[in-house]
PDB file of C-alpha atoms and ligand atoms in Angstrom:
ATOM      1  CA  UNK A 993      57.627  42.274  44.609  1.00 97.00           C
ATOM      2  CA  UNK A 994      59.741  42.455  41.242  1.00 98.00           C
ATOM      3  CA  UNK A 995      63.745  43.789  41.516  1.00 98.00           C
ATOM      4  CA  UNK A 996      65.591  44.170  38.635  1.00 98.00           C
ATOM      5  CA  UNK A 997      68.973  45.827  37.833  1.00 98.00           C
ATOM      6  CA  UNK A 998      68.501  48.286  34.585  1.00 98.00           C
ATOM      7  CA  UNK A 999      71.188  50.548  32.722  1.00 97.00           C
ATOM      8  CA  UNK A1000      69.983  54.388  31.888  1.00 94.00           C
ATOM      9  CA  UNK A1001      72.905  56.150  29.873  1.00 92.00           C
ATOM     10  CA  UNK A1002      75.532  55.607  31.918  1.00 94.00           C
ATOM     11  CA  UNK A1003      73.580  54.887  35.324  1.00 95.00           C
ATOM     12  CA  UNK A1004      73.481  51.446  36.188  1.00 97.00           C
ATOM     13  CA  UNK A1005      71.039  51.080  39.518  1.00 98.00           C
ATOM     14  CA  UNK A1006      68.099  48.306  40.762  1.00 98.00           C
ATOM     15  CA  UNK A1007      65.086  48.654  41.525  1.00 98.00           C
ATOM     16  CA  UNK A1008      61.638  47.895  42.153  1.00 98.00           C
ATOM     17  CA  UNK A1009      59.345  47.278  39.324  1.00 97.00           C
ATOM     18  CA  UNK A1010      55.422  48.506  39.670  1.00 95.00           C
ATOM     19  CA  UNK A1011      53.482  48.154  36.841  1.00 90.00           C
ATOM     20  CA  UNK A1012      55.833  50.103  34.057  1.00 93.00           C
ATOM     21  CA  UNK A1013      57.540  52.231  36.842  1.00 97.00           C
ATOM     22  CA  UNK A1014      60.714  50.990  38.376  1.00 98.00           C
ATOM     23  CA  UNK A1015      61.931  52.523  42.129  1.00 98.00           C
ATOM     24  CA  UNK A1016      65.034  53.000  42.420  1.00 98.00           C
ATOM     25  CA  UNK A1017      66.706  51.101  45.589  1.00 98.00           C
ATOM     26  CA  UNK A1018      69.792  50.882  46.977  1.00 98.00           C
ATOM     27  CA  UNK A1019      71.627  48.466  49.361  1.00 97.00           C
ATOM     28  CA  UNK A1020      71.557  44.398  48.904  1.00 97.00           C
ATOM     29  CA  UNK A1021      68.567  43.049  48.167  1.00 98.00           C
ATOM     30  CA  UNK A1022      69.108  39.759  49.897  1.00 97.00           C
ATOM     31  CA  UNK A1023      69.882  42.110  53.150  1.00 96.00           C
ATOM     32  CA  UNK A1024      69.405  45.832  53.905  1.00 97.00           C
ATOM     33  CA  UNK A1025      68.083  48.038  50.882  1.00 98.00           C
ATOM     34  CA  UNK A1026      66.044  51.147  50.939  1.00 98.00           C
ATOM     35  CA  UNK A1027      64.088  53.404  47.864  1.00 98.00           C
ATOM     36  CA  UNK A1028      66.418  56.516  46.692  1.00 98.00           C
ATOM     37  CA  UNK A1029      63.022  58.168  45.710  1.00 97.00           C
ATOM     38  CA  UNK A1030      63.883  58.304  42.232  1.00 97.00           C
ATOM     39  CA  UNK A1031      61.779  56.247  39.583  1.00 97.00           C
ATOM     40  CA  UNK A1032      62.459  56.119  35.641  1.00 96.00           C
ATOM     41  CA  UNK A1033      59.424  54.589  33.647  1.00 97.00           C
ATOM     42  CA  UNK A1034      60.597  50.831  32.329  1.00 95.00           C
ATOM     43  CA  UNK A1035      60.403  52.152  28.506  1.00 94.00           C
ATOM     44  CA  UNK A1036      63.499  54.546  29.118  1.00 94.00           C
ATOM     45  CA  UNK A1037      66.052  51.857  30.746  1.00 96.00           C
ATOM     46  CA  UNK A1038      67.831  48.819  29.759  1.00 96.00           C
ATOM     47  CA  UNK A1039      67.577  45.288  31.474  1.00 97.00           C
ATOM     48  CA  UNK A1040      70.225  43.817  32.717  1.00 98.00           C
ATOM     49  CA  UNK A1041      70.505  40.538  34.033  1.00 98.00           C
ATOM     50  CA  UNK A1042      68.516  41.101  37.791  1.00 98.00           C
ATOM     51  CA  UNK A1043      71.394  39.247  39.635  1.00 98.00           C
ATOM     52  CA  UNK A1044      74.595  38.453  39.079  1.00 97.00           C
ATOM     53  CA  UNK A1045      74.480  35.088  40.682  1.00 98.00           C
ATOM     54  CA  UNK A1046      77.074  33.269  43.335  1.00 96.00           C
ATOM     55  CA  UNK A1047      76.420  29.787  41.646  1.00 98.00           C
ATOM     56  CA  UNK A1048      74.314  28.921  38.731  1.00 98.00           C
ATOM     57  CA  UNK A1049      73.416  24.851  39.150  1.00 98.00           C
ATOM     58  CA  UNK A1050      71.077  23.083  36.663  1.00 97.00           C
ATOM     59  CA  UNK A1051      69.118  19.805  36.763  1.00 96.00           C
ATOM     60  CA  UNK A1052      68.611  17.649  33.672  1.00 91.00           C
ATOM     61  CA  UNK A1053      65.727  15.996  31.928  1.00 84.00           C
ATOM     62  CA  UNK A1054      63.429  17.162  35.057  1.00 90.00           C
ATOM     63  CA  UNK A1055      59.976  16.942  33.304  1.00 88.00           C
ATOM     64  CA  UNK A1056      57.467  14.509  31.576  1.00 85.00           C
ATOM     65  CA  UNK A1057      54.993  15.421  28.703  1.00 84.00           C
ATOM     66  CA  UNK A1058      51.611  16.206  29.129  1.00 80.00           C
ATOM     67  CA  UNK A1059      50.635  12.791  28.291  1.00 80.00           C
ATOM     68  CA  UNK A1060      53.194  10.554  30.074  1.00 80.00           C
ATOM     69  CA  UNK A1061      52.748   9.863  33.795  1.00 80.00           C
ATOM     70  CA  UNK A1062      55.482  11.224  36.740  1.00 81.00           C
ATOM     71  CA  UNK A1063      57.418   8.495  37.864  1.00 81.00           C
ATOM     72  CA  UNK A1064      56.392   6.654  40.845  1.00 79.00           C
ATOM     73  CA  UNK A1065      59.567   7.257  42.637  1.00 79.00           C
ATOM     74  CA  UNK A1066      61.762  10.071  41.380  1.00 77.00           C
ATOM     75  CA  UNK A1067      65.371   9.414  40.752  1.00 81.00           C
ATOM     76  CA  UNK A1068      67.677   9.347  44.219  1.00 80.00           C
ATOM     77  CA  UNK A1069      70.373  11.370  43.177  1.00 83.00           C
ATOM     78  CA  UNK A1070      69.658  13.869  40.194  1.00 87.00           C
ATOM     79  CA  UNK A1071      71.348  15.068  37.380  1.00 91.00           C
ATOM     80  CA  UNK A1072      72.778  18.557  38.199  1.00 95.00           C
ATOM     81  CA  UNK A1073      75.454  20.503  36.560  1.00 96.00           C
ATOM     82  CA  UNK A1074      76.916  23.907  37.244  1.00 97.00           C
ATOM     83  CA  UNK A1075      77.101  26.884  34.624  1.00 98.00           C
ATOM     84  CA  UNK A1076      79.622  29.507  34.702  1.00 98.00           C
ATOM     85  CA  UNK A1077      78.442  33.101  36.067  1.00 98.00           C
ATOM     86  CA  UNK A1078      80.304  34.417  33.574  1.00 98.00           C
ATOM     87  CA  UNK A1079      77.608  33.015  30.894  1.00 98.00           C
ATOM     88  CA  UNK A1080      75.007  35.455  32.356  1.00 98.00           C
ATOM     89  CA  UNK A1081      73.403  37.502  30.126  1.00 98.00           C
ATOM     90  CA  UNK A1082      70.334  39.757  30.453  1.00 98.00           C
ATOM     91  CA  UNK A1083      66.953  40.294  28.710  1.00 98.00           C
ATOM     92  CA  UNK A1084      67.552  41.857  25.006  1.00 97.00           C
ATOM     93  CA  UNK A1085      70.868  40.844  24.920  1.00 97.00           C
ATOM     94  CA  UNK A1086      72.025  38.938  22.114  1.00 97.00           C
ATOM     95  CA  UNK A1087      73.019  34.540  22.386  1.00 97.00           C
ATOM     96  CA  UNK A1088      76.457  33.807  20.460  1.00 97.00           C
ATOM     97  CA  UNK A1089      76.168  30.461  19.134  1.00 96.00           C
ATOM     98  CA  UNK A1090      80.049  29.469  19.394  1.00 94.00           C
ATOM     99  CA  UNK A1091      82.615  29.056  15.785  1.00 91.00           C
ATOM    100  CA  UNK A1092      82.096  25.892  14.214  1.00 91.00           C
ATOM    101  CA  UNK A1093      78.130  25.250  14.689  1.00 93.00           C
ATOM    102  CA  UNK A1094      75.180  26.301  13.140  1.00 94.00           C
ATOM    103  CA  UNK A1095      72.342  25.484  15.805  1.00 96.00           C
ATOM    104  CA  UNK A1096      72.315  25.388  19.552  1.00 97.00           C
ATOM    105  CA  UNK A1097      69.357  24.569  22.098  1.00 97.00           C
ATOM    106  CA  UNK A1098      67.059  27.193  23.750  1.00 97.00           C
ATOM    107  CA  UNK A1099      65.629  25.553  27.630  1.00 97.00           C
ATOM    108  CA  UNK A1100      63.182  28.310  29.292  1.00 97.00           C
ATOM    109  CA  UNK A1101      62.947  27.524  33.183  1.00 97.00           C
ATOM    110  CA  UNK A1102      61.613  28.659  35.882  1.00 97.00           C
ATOM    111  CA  UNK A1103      64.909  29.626  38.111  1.00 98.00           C
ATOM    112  CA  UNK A1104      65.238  29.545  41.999  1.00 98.00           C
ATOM    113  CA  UNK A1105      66.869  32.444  43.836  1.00 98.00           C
ATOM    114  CA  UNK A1106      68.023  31.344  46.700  1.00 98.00           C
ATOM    115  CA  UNK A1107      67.759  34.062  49.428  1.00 98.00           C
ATOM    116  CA  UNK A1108      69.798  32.862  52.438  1.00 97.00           C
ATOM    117  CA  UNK A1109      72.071  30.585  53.772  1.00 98.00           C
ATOM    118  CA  UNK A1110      71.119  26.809  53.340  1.00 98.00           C
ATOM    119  CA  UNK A1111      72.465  23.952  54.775  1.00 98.00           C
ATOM    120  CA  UNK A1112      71.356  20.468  55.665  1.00 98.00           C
ATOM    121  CA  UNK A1113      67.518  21.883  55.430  1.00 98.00           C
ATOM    122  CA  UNK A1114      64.345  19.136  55.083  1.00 98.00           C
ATOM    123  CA  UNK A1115      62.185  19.579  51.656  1.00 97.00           C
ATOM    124  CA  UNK A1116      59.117  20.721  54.400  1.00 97.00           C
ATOM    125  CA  UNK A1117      61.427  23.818  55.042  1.00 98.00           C
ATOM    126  CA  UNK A1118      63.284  24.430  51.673  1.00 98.00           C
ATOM    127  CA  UNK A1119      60.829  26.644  50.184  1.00 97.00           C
ATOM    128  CA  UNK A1120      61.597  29.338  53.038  1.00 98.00           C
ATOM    129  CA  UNK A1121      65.026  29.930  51.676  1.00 98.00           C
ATOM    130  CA  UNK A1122      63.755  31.033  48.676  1.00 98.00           C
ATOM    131  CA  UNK A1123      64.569  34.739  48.161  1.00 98.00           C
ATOM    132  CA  UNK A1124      62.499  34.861  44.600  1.00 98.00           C
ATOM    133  CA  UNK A1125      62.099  33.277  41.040  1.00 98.00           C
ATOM    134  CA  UNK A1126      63.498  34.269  37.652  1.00 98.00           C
ATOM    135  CA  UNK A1127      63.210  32.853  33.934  1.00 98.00           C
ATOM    136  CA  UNK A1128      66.586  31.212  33.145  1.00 98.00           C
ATOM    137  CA  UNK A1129      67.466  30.259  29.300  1.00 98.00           C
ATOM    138  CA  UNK A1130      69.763  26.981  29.921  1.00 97.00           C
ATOM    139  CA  UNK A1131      71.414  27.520  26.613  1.00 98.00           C
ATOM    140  CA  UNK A1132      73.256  24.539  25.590  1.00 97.00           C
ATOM    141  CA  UNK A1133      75.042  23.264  22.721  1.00 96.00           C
ATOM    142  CA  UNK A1134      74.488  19.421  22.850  1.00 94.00           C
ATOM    143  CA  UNK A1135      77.342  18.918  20.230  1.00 95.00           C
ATOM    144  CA  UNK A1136      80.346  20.034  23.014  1.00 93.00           C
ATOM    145  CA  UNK A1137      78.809  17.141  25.503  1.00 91.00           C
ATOM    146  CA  UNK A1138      81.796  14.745  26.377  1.00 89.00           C
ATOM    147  CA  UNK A1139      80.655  11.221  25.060  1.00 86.00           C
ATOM    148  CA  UNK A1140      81.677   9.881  29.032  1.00 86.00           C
ATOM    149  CA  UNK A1141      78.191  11.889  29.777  1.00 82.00           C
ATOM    150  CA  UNK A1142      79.948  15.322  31.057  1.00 89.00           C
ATOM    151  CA  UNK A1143      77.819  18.449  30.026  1.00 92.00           C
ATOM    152  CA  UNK A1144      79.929  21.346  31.967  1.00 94.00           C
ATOM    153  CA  UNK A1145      81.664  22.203  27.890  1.00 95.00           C
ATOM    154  CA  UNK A1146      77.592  21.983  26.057  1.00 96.00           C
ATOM    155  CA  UNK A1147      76.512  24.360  29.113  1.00 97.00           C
ATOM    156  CA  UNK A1148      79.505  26.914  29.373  1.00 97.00           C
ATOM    157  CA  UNK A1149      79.877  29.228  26.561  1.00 97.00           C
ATOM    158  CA  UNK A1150      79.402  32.930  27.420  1.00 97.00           C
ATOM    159  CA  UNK A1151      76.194  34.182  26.725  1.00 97.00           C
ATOM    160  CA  UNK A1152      74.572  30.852  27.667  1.00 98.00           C
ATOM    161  CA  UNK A1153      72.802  31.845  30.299  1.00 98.00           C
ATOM    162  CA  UNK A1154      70.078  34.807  30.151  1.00 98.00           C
ATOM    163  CA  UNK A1155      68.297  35.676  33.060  1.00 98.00           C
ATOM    164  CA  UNK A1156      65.288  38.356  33.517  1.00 97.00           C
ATOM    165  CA  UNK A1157      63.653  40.533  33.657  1.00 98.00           C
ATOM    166  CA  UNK A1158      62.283  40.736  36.870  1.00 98.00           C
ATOM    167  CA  UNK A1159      63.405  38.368  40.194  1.00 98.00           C
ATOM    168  CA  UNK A1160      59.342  37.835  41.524  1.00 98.00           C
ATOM    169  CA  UNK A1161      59.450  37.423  45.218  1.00 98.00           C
ATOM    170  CA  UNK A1162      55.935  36.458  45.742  1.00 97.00           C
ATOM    171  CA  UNK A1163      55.015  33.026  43.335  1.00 96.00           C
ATOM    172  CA  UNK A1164      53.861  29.804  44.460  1.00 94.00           C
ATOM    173  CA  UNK A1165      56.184  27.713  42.435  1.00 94.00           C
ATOM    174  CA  UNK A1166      54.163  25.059  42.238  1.00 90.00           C
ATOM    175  CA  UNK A1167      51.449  25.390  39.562  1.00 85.00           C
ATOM    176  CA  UNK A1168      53.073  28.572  36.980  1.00 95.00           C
ATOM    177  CA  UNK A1169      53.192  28.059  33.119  1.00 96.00           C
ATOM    178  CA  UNK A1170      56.616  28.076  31.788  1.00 96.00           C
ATOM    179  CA  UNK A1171      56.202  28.975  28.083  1.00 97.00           C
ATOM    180  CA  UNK A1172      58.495  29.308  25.197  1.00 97.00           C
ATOM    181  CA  UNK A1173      58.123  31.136  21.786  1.00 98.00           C
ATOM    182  CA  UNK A1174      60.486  30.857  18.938  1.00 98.00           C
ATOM    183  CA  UNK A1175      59.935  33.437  16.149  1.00 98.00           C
ATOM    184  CA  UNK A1176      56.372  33.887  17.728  1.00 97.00           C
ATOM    185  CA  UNK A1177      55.685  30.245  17.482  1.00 98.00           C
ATOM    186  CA  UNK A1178      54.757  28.254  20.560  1.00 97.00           C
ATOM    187  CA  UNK A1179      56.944  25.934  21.642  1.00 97.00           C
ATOM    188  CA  UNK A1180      56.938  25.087  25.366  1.00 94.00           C
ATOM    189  CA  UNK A1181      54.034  25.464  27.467  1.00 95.00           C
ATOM    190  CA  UNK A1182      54.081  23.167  30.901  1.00 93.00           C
ATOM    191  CA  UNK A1183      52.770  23.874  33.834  1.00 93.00           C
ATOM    192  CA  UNK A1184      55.615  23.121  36.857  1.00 93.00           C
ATOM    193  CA  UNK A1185      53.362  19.895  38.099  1.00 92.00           C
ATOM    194  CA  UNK A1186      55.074  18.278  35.693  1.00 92.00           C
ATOM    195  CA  UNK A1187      58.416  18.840  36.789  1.00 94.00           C
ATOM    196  CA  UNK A1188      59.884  15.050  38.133  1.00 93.00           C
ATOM    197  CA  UNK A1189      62.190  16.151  40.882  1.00 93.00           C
ATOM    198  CA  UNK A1190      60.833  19.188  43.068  1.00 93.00           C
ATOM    199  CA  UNK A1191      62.069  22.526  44.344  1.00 96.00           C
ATOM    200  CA  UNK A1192      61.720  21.459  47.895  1.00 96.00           C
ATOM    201  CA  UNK A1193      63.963  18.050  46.911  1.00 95.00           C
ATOM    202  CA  UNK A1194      66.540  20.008  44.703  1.00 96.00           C
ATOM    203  CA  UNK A1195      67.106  22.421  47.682  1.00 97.00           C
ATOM    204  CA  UNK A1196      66.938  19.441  49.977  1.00 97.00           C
ATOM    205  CA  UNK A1197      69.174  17.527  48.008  1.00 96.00           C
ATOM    206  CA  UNK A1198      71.952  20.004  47.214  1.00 97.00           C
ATOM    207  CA  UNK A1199      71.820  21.734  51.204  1.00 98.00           C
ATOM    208  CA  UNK A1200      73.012  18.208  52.306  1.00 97.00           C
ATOM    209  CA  UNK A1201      76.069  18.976  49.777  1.00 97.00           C
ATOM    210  CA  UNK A1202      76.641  22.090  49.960  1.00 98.00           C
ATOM    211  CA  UNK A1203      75.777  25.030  51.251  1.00 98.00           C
ATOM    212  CA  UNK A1204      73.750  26.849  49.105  1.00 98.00           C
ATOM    213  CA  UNK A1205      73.945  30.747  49.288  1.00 98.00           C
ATOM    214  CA  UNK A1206      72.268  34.182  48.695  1.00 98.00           C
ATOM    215  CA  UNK A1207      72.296  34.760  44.687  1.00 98.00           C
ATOM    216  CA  UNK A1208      73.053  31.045  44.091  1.00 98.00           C
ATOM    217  CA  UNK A1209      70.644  30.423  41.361  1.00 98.00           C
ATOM    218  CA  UNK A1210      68.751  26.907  40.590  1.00 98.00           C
ATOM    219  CA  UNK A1211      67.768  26.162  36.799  1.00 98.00           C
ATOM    220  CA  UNK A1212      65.223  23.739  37.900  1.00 96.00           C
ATOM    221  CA  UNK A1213      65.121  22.002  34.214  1.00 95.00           C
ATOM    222  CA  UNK A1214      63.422  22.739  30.858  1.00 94.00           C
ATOM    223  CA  UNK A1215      59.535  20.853  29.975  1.00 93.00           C
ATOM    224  CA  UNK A1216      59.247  19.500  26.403  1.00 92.00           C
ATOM    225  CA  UNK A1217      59.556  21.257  23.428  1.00 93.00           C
ATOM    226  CA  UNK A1218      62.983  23.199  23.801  1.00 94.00           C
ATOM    227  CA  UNK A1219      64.313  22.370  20.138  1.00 95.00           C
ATOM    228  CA  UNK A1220      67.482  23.618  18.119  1.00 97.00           C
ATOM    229  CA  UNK A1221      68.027  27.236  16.742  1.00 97.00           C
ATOM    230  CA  UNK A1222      70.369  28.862  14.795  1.00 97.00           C
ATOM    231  CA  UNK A1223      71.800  32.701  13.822  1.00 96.00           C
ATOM    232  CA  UNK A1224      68.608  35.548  13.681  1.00 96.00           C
ATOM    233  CA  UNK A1225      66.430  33.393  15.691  1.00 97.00           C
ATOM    234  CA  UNK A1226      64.419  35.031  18.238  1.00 97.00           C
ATOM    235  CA  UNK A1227      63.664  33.300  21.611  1.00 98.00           C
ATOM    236  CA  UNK A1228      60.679  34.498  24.570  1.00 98.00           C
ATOM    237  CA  UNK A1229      61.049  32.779  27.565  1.00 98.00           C
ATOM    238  CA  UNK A1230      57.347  33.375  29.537  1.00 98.00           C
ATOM    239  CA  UNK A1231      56.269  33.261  33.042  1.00 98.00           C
ATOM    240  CA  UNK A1232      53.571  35.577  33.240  1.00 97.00           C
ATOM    241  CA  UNK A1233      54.184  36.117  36.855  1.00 97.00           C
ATOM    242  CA  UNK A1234      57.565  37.282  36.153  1.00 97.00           C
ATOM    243  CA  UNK A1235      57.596  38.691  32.773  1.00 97.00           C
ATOM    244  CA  UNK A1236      58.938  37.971  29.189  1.00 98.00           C
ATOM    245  CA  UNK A1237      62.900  37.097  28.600  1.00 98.00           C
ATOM    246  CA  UNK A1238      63.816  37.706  25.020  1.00 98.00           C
ATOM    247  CA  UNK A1239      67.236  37.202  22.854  1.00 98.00           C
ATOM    248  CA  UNK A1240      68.260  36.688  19.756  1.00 97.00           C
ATOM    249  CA  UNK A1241      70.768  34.185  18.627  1.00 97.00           C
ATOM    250  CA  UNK A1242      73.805  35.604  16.142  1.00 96.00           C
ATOM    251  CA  UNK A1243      76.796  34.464  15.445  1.00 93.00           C
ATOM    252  CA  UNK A1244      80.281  34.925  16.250  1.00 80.00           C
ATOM    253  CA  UNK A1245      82.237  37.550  14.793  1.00 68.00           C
ATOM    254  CA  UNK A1246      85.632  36.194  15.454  1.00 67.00           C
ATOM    255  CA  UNK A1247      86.709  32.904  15.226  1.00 61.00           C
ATOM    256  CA  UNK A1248      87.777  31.142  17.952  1.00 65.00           C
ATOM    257  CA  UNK A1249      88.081  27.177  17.527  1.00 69.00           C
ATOM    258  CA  UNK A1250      87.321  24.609  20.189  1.00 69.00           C
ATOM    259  CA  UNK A1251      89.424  21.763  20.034  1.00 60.00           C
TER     260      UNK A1251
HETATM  261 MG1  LIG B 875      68.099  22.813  31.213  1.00 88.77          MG
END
């Protein structure tokens, strides 16, 4: 099943998504929701972002290339970072690349929706707290790292984060194609084998530290080819059991220095 949350005139509302037909629900859609009966056809709305998430945590460098082999044991404790929610964006919504720089770095990922509470759980059960999957855009500007290694400044700027269209609830994780296409050009294309540390450890792994909650949101880390873009560039972010997330990247109107 595919929910969304779309923007008609002035009607914001979710729904269910069938074929180019969206069903208007209502209620929470990690809990009790029901259909209003009312549909709208996909080419009259807006998408919005289809959650606005409780956390948004990342993982870093979490795949090999098609030609290098996974590592024989994967790292013990992972590189994860949290993103603001306030860096959310939706599909067709436009990346600011921040005063001061002329490129930034598009990451399309497959993103975990978690769907209930999660605590100490083993990686055989993590996949059942899973509410659905989204395409996540880990938009980062490598330039605001810290040199000590932090990434929270590179990962933070509003807009940084598009999510969309569509959360899928029914994916098997395990074997989609996460694609990338920059001005129509290809430019990621892995399949999720080749991701190092797996959905079942991250959830694992970060249930042990904290609890994880409905709408908490996992990037679960970009495969090669995510490269540097700069103002008018136009980014698709593909899972084809999901849908396409697309934004272009502009640049600030006002200036605002970062010192
Ligand atoms: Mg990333």
């Amino acid at each position: 099943m595919k929910f969304g949350k779309f923007i008609s005139g002035t009607k914001k509302f979710q729904g269910v998504v069938v074929d180019q037909l969206i069903k208007e629900i209502e209620g929470d859609i990690f809990g009790e929701w029901e259909y209003t009966g009312q549909s709208f056809s996909l080419k009259e709305v807006k998408c919005l972002s289809p959650l606005e998430p409780n956390n948004i945590i990342g993982i870093g460098a979490n795949y090999v290339s098609e030609i290098e082999d996974l590592p024989s044991v994967p790292p013990k404790m992972p590189v994860f970072f949290f993103k603001p929610t306030s860096s959310v964006i939706g599909h067709e919504e436009s990346i600011v690349i921040p005063h001061g720089i002329e490129k930034i770095k598009f990451e399309s990922e497959l993103a975990v929706v978690i769907g209930k509470e999660t605590k100490n759980v083993s990686e055989e059960s993590a996949l059942d707290y899973i509410f659905g999957y989204t395409i996540g855009n880990d938009v980062t500007a490598p330039q605001f790292f810290h040199e000590d290694g932090h990434w929270t400044i590179g990962k933070s700027f509003d807009t940084f984060t598009p999510l969309g269209p569509f959360i899928e609830t029914d994916l098997v994780p395990s074997k989609v194609k996460i694609e990338a296409r920059l001005n129509d050009v290809e430019k990621q294309n892995s399949s999720t084998e080749l991701m190092i540390v797996s959905i079942q450890k991250m959830i694992s792994f970060l249930s042990k530290v904290m609890t994880l909650k409905p709408g908490d949101v996992i990037l679960t880390g970009s495969p090669i080819g995510a490269e540097m873009v700069g103002e008018g560039d136009f980014i698709e972010c593909e899972i084809k059991e999901i849908g396409i997330l697309t934004n272009r990247f502009v640049t600030t109107k006002e200036a605002v220095e970062v010192n």
